[in-house]
Amino acid sequence: MIGADAIVKCLEAEDVQYVFGYPGVAICPFYNSILDSDIQTILIRTEQNAAHAASGLARVSGTVGVCAVTSGPGATNLITGIATAFADSIPLVCITGQVNSELLGSDVFQEADITGAAESFVKYSYLVKDAAEIPRIFKEAFHLANTGRKGPVLIDVPIDVQNAPIAKFKYPEEVNMRTYKPTVKGNMAQIKKVAKELSRAKRPLICAGGGVLLSQAEKALRHFSEKYQIPVVSTMMGIGAMPTKDPLYFGMVGNNGKPFANRAMNDSDLLLMVGARVADRAVNQPDVITENKVLVHIDVDPAEIGKNVGPAIPLVGDARHIFEDLETEEFSCDTAAWIKTLTNYRETMQPIRRPNASYVDPAAFITKLSEAMEEDAVYVADVGQNQIWSCGYHIVKQGRFLTSGGMGTMGYSIPAAMGAKLAAPKRQVVAVCGDGSFQMSMMELATMRQFGVAVKIIVLKNNYLGMVREYQHYTYKDNYSVVDLSGSPDLEKLASAYDLRFMRLENMAGADETIRSFLEKDESVLLECLIDPMDLVK
Amino acid sequence: MKKIYSVLVENRSGVLCKVAGLFSRRCFNIDSLAVGETEDTTVSRMTIVSSGDERTIEQIEKQLNKKIDVIKVKTFDEPASVSRELMLMKVKYNKNNRRDIMETCQIMGADIVDMSKNMMIIQICDVPERVKLLISMMKGISIVELARTGTLALQKCLDMEE
């Protein structure tokens, strides 16, 4: 047995089903060893998308996504994908091949200091110097990636270490790390304090972030919210923590969120931030959020508490455990009047759109689409205007809403949707992107075809980098710079080149029928929707 | 506000880089940083002197704790610690100022640890303020080279027992 065999054995021990990647000489021993395993390899068309696909898989399955690429440019190409996962706390194990360890530091062909380069985007990284360390390192890496504040872990393996003989393989049963013991259970004294504040509050509000989904606390949150009648808003990463149509859910907050959600944040006298970073997009002026209200900040990462917002009652722990523990406290909330106020806000503060009837209205289209989607469907939004429309008008039932929230990486939706579909082959998976973000990942149409991944793709086409155009519209008085997307391929011809069923929707007439046909069979379809180039999200 | 962070870390390659990188990436100041192995050879102690407002000081401790290679972080104020810095200073001297230099060294508790016809190396081990003071006293003569370790500090015994 050699190091590369040991890596494969480690992945098997972790029940890994898919490895997304791209080979090169420095990772060839690994890709040779994996031939003897049942683990399926997916040849992605550019390394960044290997991390995005692994991210989509991780988010839908709750397991760790794995990708493996070669040294040098393979590894550096992966960095944006790693950074995207890091910003959204998605658990990944990223394996990179590396040049011979004796040559490290001499700038040989395809050598890149990837552990150094990726340092600020990983939860932890390893450079393996001894093949005997492989089992321990992989055990630790999977544990680190998927516990506490989740995130990507990088393992850089020089080719000679992959080829080095190993006498005996034994996968450790436990991790033994003296420096890493994340707090999962909340401190009971703090929990009692929060319960007391809740019983005192007249206008309590929960703001659910991505942490709720990462700790699989959706059920606990919904139960808690219903039992005590506490209304909920969410950040972009928290979309799907509550069903959109839940009477206690009042939309996404932030500068791209719903006015009534922001009003709810503003008016609340007790705000429970759960698994949310309170970053600039969700809360415009984090330092004033605590004015006139008590803030309780619940997060598994103590460093997030007090990082962006002022004084709060800190509660460190996993969201699911904390909701469950809070329910063991005896208290009640009288929120009927508050909920009535918020319901009134929701009815009266709906944003008004004036769609151009010659085109598809993205808002109405996305609403119709999500109504027609299956109960547990996965909707993957890309980045740009499409993302904001998706956040605003997609209706989550019991499914998932995935997007790149923290980093805002264009091109995320197609590879992430592929990962999601592989993780849950029976679920309907729809990727929604713009014509800019589509072109950042359209090479993956080949991957979809090669591996038969039935992802449905919608391109909201407006011939512009719409989000930037909108910014230039407001900030530079329509002086457009480098946002014109003319020259884009004919999507119908492109679809035919990849043997993909193609559909086009030019305006809202016939939208229902198009959507029905688009969703009908479990197969890949490319649907082009023509959007008014001058349409705005705000 | 000035704080001293006494940080126990895994004695592995790359750890210094990770900790120093954390400070630069998050725009935290480093006034001084000193590292050395402890009585346990698998553990090193980093002594970092930093300054910032209250939120920054709290963030530094939390972000340090988040690093997987960090075993333990202790934060304390200067008065609560015994702190020392070592400095070596090579100066040019001549007949006229030799006596003055030696007198200053005597007053400051510094030693002359190496000498040639024209140059000498002065060594001082003291609290950072007094090291600074010695430098300013020597400004008038010609300093050739100077090396400082950065502050080392341990929490005072009584404070620790409390």
XYZ file of C-alpha atoms in Angstrom:
700
model
C 0.000 0.000 0.000
C 1.165 3.513 -0.821
C 0.135 6.954 0.414
C -2.355 7.426 -2.418
C -4.103 4.150 -1.512
C -4.277 5.342 2.077
C -5.952 8.601 0.992
C -8.607 6.622 -0.872
C -9.101 4.348 2.154
C -9.590 7.448 4.324
C -12.246 8.791 1.940
C -13.979 5.403 1.997
C -13.898 5.392 5.789
C -15.624 8.804 5.677
C -18.299 7.402 3.316
C -17.349 9.780 0.544
C -19.351 9.044 -2.594
C -18.077 11.649 -5.027
C -14.771 13.356 -5.635
C -14.881 16.419 -7.875
C -11.642 17.273 -9.530
C -9.192 17.694 -12.306
C -6.036 15.607 -12.624
C -2.462 16.576 -13.345
C 0.813 14.775 -12.794
C 1.134 15.771 -9.147
C -2.219 14.165 -8.192
C -1.969 11.169 -10.545
C -1.034 8.597 -7.877
C -4.304 9.463 -6.096
C -6.397 9.281 -9.264
C -4.756 5.939 -10.050
C -5.597 4.515 -6.610
C -9.196 5.716 -6.721
C -9.829 3.479 -9.750
C -9.937 0.538 -7.328
C -12.627 2.173 -5.221
C -16.393 2.609 -5.525
C -15.991 6.332 -5.030
C -17.123 8.070 -8.179
C -14.905 10.718 -9.723
C -16.444 13.666 -11.515
C -14.195 15.423 -14.006
C -15.111 19.048 -13.661
C -14.072 21.466 -16.444
C -12.258 24.021 -14.321
C -10.955 23.601 -10.793
C -12.907 26.428 -9.178
C -16.088 24.565 -10.006
C -14.824 21.430 -8.240
C -15.056 23.336 -4.966
C -18.483 24.793 -5.886
C -19.831 21.342 -6.819
C -18.477 19.914 -3.562
C -20.152 22.837 -1.789
C -23.539 22.096 -3.381
C -23.202 18.453 -2.373
C -22.177 19.347 1.177
C -25.071 21.753 1.672
C -27.733 19.340 0.527
C -26.320 16.176 2.131
C -24.983 17.669 5.362
C -21.743 15.774 4.756
C -18.304 17.010 3.769
C -17.747 17.779 0.064
C -14.472 16.541 -1.393
C -12.438 17.809 -4.303
C -8.994 16.843 -5.571
C -6.864 18.800 -8.025
C -3.275 18.975 -9.110
C -0.468 21.270 -7.973
C 0.373 24.756 -9.233
C -2.387 26.214 -11.432
C -4.818 23.450 -10.427
C -4.429 24.438 -6.816
C -4.504 28.200 -7.391
C -7.607 27.863 -9.586
C -9.290 26.180 -6.650
C -8.743 29.130 -4.325
C -11.847 31.125 -5.319
C -13.952 28.026 -4.701
C -12.328 27.519 -1.307
C -12.811 31.179 -0.408
C -16.475 30.948 -1.444
C -16.982 27.953 0.847
C -15.093 29.670 3.656
C -17.234 32.798 3.489
C -20.393 30.678 3.827
C -18.906 28.139 6.308
C -19.385 25.156 3.998
C -17.548 21.967 5.004
C -15.059 20.824 2.351
C -11.931 18.726 2.263
C -9.777 19.935 -0.622
C -6.897 17.725 -1.672
C -4.144 19.232 -3.791
C -1.249 17.371 -5.353
C 2.139 18.940 -4.787
C 5.587 18.588 -6.340
C 8.127 16.203 -4.839
C 8.757 17.241 -1.246
C 12.496 17.378 -1.816
C 11.932 20.010 -4.480
C 9.579 22.146 -2.367
C 10.705 25.746 -2.297
C 12.775 25.573 -5.467
C 10.084 26.932 -7.825
C 9.994 23.855 -10.036
C 7.337 23.242 -12.699
C 3.789 23.620 -11.338
C 4.895 24.361 -7.814
C 2.694 26.766 -5.863
C 2.755 27.390 -2.127
C -0.921 26.571 -1.829
C -1.086 26.169 1.938
C 0.436 29.643 2.188
C -1.723 31.138 -0.542
C -4.983 29.734 0.829
C -4.237 30.403 4.495
C -6.763 33.186 4.965
C -9.567 31.175 3.309
C -9.267 27.843 5.094
C -10.293 26.666 8.499
C -7.058 24.715 8.576
C -4.496 23.310 6.185
C -1.978 20.504 6.120
C 1.147 19.893 4.089
C 1.698 16.143 4.392
C 5.370 15.307 4.792
C 5.100 11.678 5.861
C 2.705 9.134 4.345
C 2.252 7.503 7.761
C 0.472 10.695 8.878
C -2.237 10.396 6.209
C -4.866 8.566 8.324
C -4.567 10.973 11.253
C -4.565 14.045 9.023
C -7.643 12.966 7.057
C -9.515 12.022 10.211
C -8.757 15.448 11.653
C -9.565 17.237 8.413
C -13.055 15.737 8.121
C -13.705 16.440 11.788
C -12.522 20.042 11.522
C -14.482 20.684 8.333
C -17.837 19.522 9.666
C -17.866 20.537 13.346
C -17.999 23.853 15.170
C -17.988 26.707 12.684
C -17.794 24.587 9.541
C -15.444 25.355 6.688
C -12.960 24.156 4.104
C -9.815 22.249 5.080
C -6.940 21.936 2.626
C -4.581 18.953 2.427
C -1.535 19.392 0.215
C 0.142 16.076 -0.630
C 3.499 15.977 -2.441
C 3.700 13.314 -5.144
C 6.479 11.375 -3.394
C 4.307 11.146 -0.262
C 1.454 9.763 -2.395
C 3.875 7.163 -3.772
C 5.574 6.316 -0.479
C 4.902 2.815 0.868
C 2.854 2.463 4.039
C 3.333 -0.575 6.229
C -0.110 -0.735 7.814
C -3.281 1.298 7.362
C -5.415 2.021 10.370
C -8.025 4.760 10.305
C -8.238 6.397 13.731
C -11.573 6.075 15.496
C -11.298 9.348 17.321
C -9.609 12.650 16.812
C -7.269 13.752 19.489
C -6.631 17.467 19.137
C -5.795 19.360 22.296
C -6.439 22.714 20.671
C -9.841 22.137 19.091
C -12.943 21.668 21.190
C -15.839 23.698 19.791
C -18.646 24.650 22.157
C -21.833 22.962 20.995
C -24.073 23.139 24.051
C -24.955 26.619 25.183
C -24.172 27.764 28.701
C -27.301 27.090 30.791
C -26.973 30.303 32.827
C -26.963 32.289 29.583
C -29.908 30.294 28.262
C -31.907 31.123 31.391
C -31.022 34.772 30.916
C -32.259 34.687 27.318
C -35.492 32.963 28.379
C -36.040 35.725 30.935
C -35.465 38.426 28.322
C -37.898 36.643 26.007
C -40.629 36.553 28.611
C -40.127 40.266 29.183
C -40.035 41.265 25.527
C -43.046 42.765 23.799
C -41.657 42.627 20.271
C -39.210 39.715 20.050
C -37.786 38.750 16.677
C -35.501 35.975 15.476
C -33.092 36.728 12.647
C -32.006 33.381 11.218
C -28.683 33.169 9.387
C -26.933 30.434 7.459
C -25.853 28.864 10.745
C -29.421 27.616 11.278
C -29.187 25.528 8.106
C -25.595 24.454 8.755
C -26.565 23.038 12.131
C -29.707 21.497 10.645
C -31.780 23.489 13.092
C -34.673 24.285 10.723
C -37.082 22.001 12.545
C -35.971 23.238 15.950
C -36.346 26.849 14.808
C -39.798 26.321 13.310
C -40.961 24.498 16.429
C -39.558 27.167 18.724
C -41.002 30.014 16.699
C -44.431 28.426 16.604
C -44.529 27.347 20.216
C -43.696 30.806 21.575
C -45.169 32.737 18.634
C -41.938 34.553 17.868
C -41.716 35.990 14.344
C -38.690 35.251 12.165
C -36.761 37.146 9.509
C -33.665 35.808 7.782
C -30.426 36.852 6.153
C -29.698 35.771 2.582
C -27.879 32.684 3.843
C -30.782 31.948 6.169
C -33.393 31.750 3.393
C -35.138 28.397 3.688
C -34.717 28.163 7.446
C -38.452 28.946 7.483
C -40.898 28.174 4.679
C -41.499 31.443 2.822
C -45.258 31.224 3.338
C -45.067 30.486 7.063
C -47.289 33.075 8.768
C -44.488 33.765 11.240
C -41.886 34.430 8.540
C -41.317 38.014 7.483
C -38.731 37.826 4.727
C -35.093 38.582 4.131
C -33.442 41.596 5.766
C -30.736 43.835 4.397
C -30.194 46.400 1.716
C -31.551 43.943 -0.855
C -34.179 42.568 1.484
C -37.844 43.243 2.075
C -38.837 46.614 3.527
C -41.161 44.916 6.017
C -38.340 42.633 7.190
C -36.086 45.600 7.861
C -38.962 47.375 9.580
C -39.422 44.353 11.810
C -35.724 44.432 12.737
C -35.984 48.104 13.477
C -39.120 47.883 15.612
C -38.194 44.814 17.625
C -37.283 45.221 21.276
C -35.502 41.883 21.523
C -33.535 40.536 18.615
C -32.187 37.002 18.536
C -29.459 36.826 15.900
C -28.912 33.138 15.249
C -25.977 31.904 13.186
C -25.607 35.228 11.418
C -22.484 37.304 11.054
C -24.293 40.641 11.002
C -22.271 41.564 7.923
C -22.738 44.793 5.995
C -25.231 43.435 3.445
C -27.624 42.175 6.099
C -27.357 45.057 8.528
C -26.467 48.402 7.063
C -25.346 50.053 10.269
C -24.447 47.240 12.638
C -23.340 49.631 15.346
C -26.814 51.135 15.750
C -28.681 47.839 15.682
C -28.607 47.675 19.467
C -30.301 51.039 19.909
C -33.634 50.621 21.703
C -33.352 46.880 21.854
C -31.729 43.950 23.556
C -29.572 41.917 21.226
C -28.955 38.239 21.845
C -26.266 36.873 19.597
C -26.226 33.099 19.191
C -23.327 31.628 17.258
C -21.116 28.576 17.393
C -18.137 30.824 16.685
C -17.439 33.067 19.689
C -15.392 35.401 17.486
C -18.542 36.398 15.570
C -20.162 37.733 18.712
C -19.225 41.354 19.099
C -17.221 41.413 15.847
C -19.607 43.565 13.840
C -22.245 44.607 16.351
C -22.258 46.264 19.693
C -23.122 44.904 23.116
C -25.137 41.748 23.132
C -26.028 38.879 25.376
C -23.603 36.308 24.009
C -24.682 32.713 23.652
C -22.080 30.417 22.169
C -23.264 27.112 20.812
C -24.913 25.164 18.046
C -28.282 26.648 17.019
C -30.157 23.350 17.197
C -29.009 22.585 20.738
C -29.770 26.098 21.851
C -33.361 26.081 20.571
C -33.907 22.715 22.203
C -32.421 23.895 25.495
C -34.422 27.130 25.412
C -37.586 25.066 25.189
C -36.751 23.385 28.491
C -37.085 26.783 30.197
C -40.519 27.849 31.321
C -41.587 31.108 29.801
C -44.208 32.467 27.498
C -44.412 35.360 25.091
C -47.448 37.483 24.439
C -46.817 38.568 20.878
C -50.270 38.625 19.285
C -50.256 42.424 18.841
C -46.700 42.424 17.506
C -47.468 39.712 14.964
C -50.537 41.634 13.887
C -48.387 44.734 13.313
C -45.842 42.750 11.311
C -48.530 41.050 9.251
C -49.904 44.457 8.478
C -46.417 45.641 7.429
C -46.081 42.610 5.199
C -49.354 43.366 3.487
C -48.793 47.083 3.051
C -45.049 47.351 2.481
C -44.688 45.074 -0.542
C -42.252 46.523 -3.058
C -44.017 47.738 -6.190
C -42.661 46.692 -9.559
C -43.672 48.056 -12.919
C -42.656 45.288 -15.285
C -42.246 45.844 -19.009
C -44.814 43.557 -20.651
C -42.566 42.969 -23.693
C -40.213 40.923 -21.552
C -40.295 38.267 -18.876
C -40.834 39.871 -15.475
C -38.215 38.061 -13.373
C -40.176 38.620 -10.162
C -43.435 37.149 -11.447
C -41.577 34.417 -13.300
C -39.604 33.289 -10.237
C -42.777 33.246 -8.144
C -44.589 31.120 -10.733
C -41.577 28.854 -11.112
C -41.221 28.203 -7.406
C -44.940 27.578 -7.013
C -44.646 24.913 -9.687
C -41.484 23.356 -8.242
C -41.667 20.235 -6.098
C -42.066 20.474 -2.319
C -38.475 19.557 -1.529
C -36.838 21.082 -4.619
C -33.406 22.707 -4.473
C -33.155 26.194 -5.966
C -29.644 27.453 -6.632
C -29.308 31.161 -7.324
C -26.208 32.625 -8.888
C -24.864 36.120 -8.232
C -26.115 39.360 -9.709
C -29.611 40.735 -10.264
C -30.781 37.128 -10.651
C -29.729 36.499 -7.059
C -31.627 39.447 -5.662
C -34.760 38.581 -7.634
C -34.391 34.980 -6.490
C -34.067 36.027 -2.853
C -37.060 38.279 -3.181
C -39.473 36.096 -5.088
C -38.512 32.454 -4.703
C -40.922 30.619 -2.435
C -39.250 27.939 -0.349
C -41.619 25.160 0.630
C -39.729 22.283 2.250
C -36.735 22.498 -0.056
C -33.466 24.377 -0.046
C -32.247 27.699 -1.364
C -28.521 27.776 -2.140
C -26.407 30.716 -3.194
C -22.983 32.232 -2.636
C -23.861 34.794 0.011
C -20.620 35.822 1.684
C -18.254 35.944 -1.260
C -20.814 36.552 -4.012
C -18.955 34.376 -6.494
C -20.391 34.504 -10.024
C -20.682 31.134 -11.716
C -21.590 29.333 -8.472
C -25.034 28.089 -9.435
C -24.372 25.502 -12.132
C -21.565 23.557 -10.419
C -23.299 23.848 -7.019
C -26.530 22.577 -8.565
C -24.628 19.614 -10.005
C -23.261 18.780 -6.570
C -26.742 19.129 -5.077
C -28.275 16.855 -7.712
C -25.635 14.181 -7.167
C -26.255 14.372 -3.422
C -30.020 14.098 -3.867
C -30.724 12.495 -7.256
C -34.457 12.252 -6.573
C -34.923 15.929 -5.867
C -35.632 18.559 -8.436
C -32.638 20.907 -8.769
C -32.909 24.214 -10.604
C -30.034 26.627 -11.168
C -30.995 30.219 -11.920
C -28.324 32.504 -13.319
C -27.858 35.574 -15.436
C -26.164 35.633 -18.825
C -22.958 36.860 -17.154
C -22.795 34.204 -14.465
C -23.888 31.502 -16.923
C -20.888 32.242 -19.094
C -18.602 31.886 -16.106
C -19.594 28.238 -15.705
C -21.071 27.133 -19.019
C -18.162 24.749 -19.584
C -19.837 22.517 -16.986
C -22.607 21.664 -19.456
C -20.104 19.053 -20.639
C -19.737 17.655 -17.135
C -23.525 17.461 -16.809
C -23.748 15.587 -20.071
C -20.814 13.270 -19.358
C -22.119 12.170 -15.970
C -25.826 12.468 -16.692
C -26.506 15.062 -13.991
C -30.061 16.279 -14.598
C -29.791 19.888 -13.495
C -32.304 22.365 -14.872
C -30.821 25.706 -15.831
C -32.540 29.042 -16.259
C -30.659 31.945 -17.789
C -32.222 35.336 -17.141
C -30.813 37.026 -20.190
C -30.606 40.802 -20.406
C -27.353 41.220 -22.357
C -25.829 43.117 -19.475
C -23.896 42.516 -16.314
C -27.113 43.730 -14.761
C -26.113 44.241 -11.164
C -23.143 46.389 -12.083
C -25.203 48.175 -14.736
C -27.769 48.964 -12.061
C -25.026 50.298 -9.802
C -23.683 52.447 -12.657
C -27.227 53.607 -13.337
C -27.576 54.973 -9.817
C -23.985 55.955 -9.045
C -22.635 57.106 -12.421
C -25.845 58.381 -14.014
C -25.983 55.697 -16.708
C -22.368 56.022 -17.736
C -21.967 52.333 -18.441
C -18.496 50.904 -18.306
C -17.588 47.313 -19.245
C -21.059 45.878 -18.612
C -22.266 45.244 -22.174
C -22.515 41.501 -22.784
C -23.096 41.536 -26.517
C -21.110 38.791 -28.168
C -22.700 36.175 -25.945
C -23.326 32.827 -27.629
C -26.652 31.804 -29.115
C -27.912 29.667 -26.249
C -30.081 27.550 -28.489
C -27.088 26.540 -30.599
C -25.027 26.089 -27.471
C -27.651 23.785 -25.966
C -27.731 21.772 -29.147
C -23.932 21.456 -29.079
C -24.296 19.807 -25.674
C -27.391 17.738 -26.594
C -29.435 19.740 -24.140
C -33.152 20.424 -24.468
C -33.627 24.141 -25.040
C -36.566 26.418 -24.312
C -37.065 30.145 -24.603
C -39.547 32.425 -22.888
C -39.853 35.894 -24.377
C -42.564 37.394 -22.207
C -45.031 36.336 -19.554
C -47.578 35.014 -22.034
C -47.248 31.269 -21.930
C -45.065 31.357 -18.820
C -47.170 28.744 -17.014
C -46.993 26.294 -19.886
C -43.248 26.853 -20.356
C -42.599 26.305 -16.655
C -44.709 23.155 -16.647
C -42.810 21.731 -19.591
C -39.462 22.875 -18.170
C -40.046 21.069 -14.876
C -41.912 18.105 -16.297
C -39.274 15.423 -16.716
C -36.203 14.644 -14.650
C -33.808 15.810 -17.339
C -31.498 18.722 -18.016
C -33.110 21.653 -19.756
C -31.752 25.065 -20.603
C -34.414 27.753 -20.398
C -33.604 31.216 -21.652
C -35.786 34.029 -20.321
C -35.522 37.389 -21.991
C -35.371 40.151 -19.395
C -35.705 43.867 -19.967
C -32.078 45.087 -20.084
C -33.126 48.157 -18.095
C -34.910 46.240 -15.350
C -33.761 47.008 -11.809
C -33.840 45.092 -8.556
C -34.582 48.281 -6.656
C -5.087 50.472 25.040
C -2.041 48.235 25.290
C -2.363 44.522 25.975
C -0.008 41.600 26.243
C -1.118 38.299 24.731
C 0.729 35.273 25.973
C -0.123 32.555 23.472
C 0.735 28.882 23.727
C 0.885 27.303 20.286
C 1.762 23.974 18.740
C 5.483 23.987 17.983
C 5.066 23.274 14.254
C 6.381 24.848 11.113
C 4.157 27.566 9.711
C 2.447 28.497 12.964
C 4.289 31.806 13.350
C 3.254 32.674 9.818
C -0.395 31.843 10.541
C -0.505 33.970 13.680
C 1.373 36.895 12.141
C -0.853 36.607 9.063
C -3.947 36.817 11.239
C -2.760 40.148 12.646
C -1.964 41.672 9.272
C -5.130 40.376 7.575
C -7.434 41.748 10.235
C -5.486 45.003 10.568
C -4.475 44.374 14.185
C -1.285 46.086 15.382
C 1.759 44.174 16.496
C 3.993 46.303 18.712
C 6.259 43.379 19.350
C 6.290 39.619 18.954
C 8.650 37.101 20.513
C 8.573 33.326 20.132
C 10.391 30.482 21.790
C 10.003 26.866 22.775
C 8.678 26.149 26.278
C 9.637 23.424 28.777
C 7.425 21.133 26.649
C 9.196 20.905 23.293
C 5.900 20.404 21.429
C 4.692 23.809 22.640
C 5.962 27.318 21.909
C 5.003 30.521 23.622
C 4.392 33.644 21.610
C 4.359 36.911 23.479
C 2.543 39.526 21.464
C 2.182 43.136 22.516
C -0.651 44.847 20.735
C -2.872 47.870 21.088
C -6.320 48.894 19.972
C -9.767 49.830 21.228
C -11.796 47.548 23.429
C -13.508 45.722 20.571
C -10.214 45.102 18.775
C -8.604 43.764 21.918
C -11.468 41.335 22.436
C -11.404 40.318 18.763
C -7.663 39.623 18.876
C -8.141 37.183 21.730
C -11.106 35.494 20.040
C -9.440 35.247 16.653
C -6.302 33.823 18.249
C -8.390 31.243 20.073
C -10.008 30.282 16.778
C -6.693 29.265 15.239
C -6.446 25.496 15.365
C -2.741 25.605 16.299
C -3.357 27.860 19.287
C -3.558 25.960 22.571
C -4.217 28.769 25.027
C -4.395 32.549 25.056
C -3.828 34.718 28.128
C -4.422 38.427 27.907
C -3.132 40.839 30.523
C -2.091 44.446 31.096
C 1.521 45.437 31.444
C 1.328 46.213 35.192
C -0.024 42.724 35.839
C 3.038 41.165 34.291
C 6.751 40.890 34.629
C 8.047 41.932 31.250
C 11.565 42.053 29.905
C 13.266 42.879 26.688
C 16.813 42.119 25.644
C 18.776 44.559 23.513
C 22.227 44.406 21.992
C 23.694 47.678 20.756
C 26.969 48.065 18.879
C 28.446 51.559 19.229
C 31.570 53.332 18.010
C 33.510 54.967 20.794
C 36.601 57.107 21.194
C 38.822 58.291 23.991
C 36.571 61.247 24.743
C 33.255 59.446 25.203
C 34.389 56.056 26.519
C 33.996 57.047 30.160
C 30.568 58.590 29.575
C 29.343 55.449 27.863
C 30.603 53.241 30.654
C 28.996 55.442 33.279
C 25.674 55.454 31.498
C 25.829 51.675 31.245
C 26.541 51.407 34.927
C 23.604 53.634 35.846
C 21.256 51.791 33.521
C 22.435 48.355 34.601
C 23.694 47.527 31.113
C 26.776 45.412 30.398
C 29.520 45.754 27.884
C 29.777 42.260 26.472
C 32.203 42.680 23.558
C 34.825 45.202 22.613
C 37.387 46.151 19.991
C 39.609 49.197 19.616
C 36.806 51.297 18.176
C 33.571 49.520 18.928
C 31.764 47.852 21.774
C 28.546 45.880 22.218
C 26.280 46.938 25.045
C 23.700 44.521 26.397
C 20.646 45.425 28.447
C 17.854 43.251 29.747
C 15.108 45.348 31.290
C 11.535 46.546 30.955
C 10.842 47.988 27.506
C 10.719 51.600 28.786
C 14.229 51.378 30.173
C 15.517 49.808 26.990
C 14.065 52.759 25.126
C 15.613 55.123 27.627
C 19.057 53.635 27.052
C 18.661 54.073 23.309
C 17.814 57.725 23.758
C 20.773 58.175 26.095
C 23.064 56.753 23.442
C 21.607 58.826 20.588
C 24.452 61.312 20.941
C 27.084 58.726 20.087
C 27.337 56.682 16.969
C 25.153 53.559 17.009
C 26.392 51.045 14.425
C 23.853 48.246 14.824
C 21.027 47.481 17.180
C 18.947 44.373 17.854
C 15.975 43.936 20.213
C 14.088 40.759 21.071
C 10.675 42.259 21.603
C 8.911 41.932 24.909
C 8.752 38.711 26.846
C 6.187 38.660 29.622
C 4.656 36.377 32.189
C 1.699 37.161 34.358
C 2.687 38.056 37.934
C 2.491 35.164 40.387
C -0.084 36.733 42.690
C -2.404 37.734 39.832
C -2.324 34.208 38.558
C -3.284 32.693 41.924
C -6.299 34.936 42.269
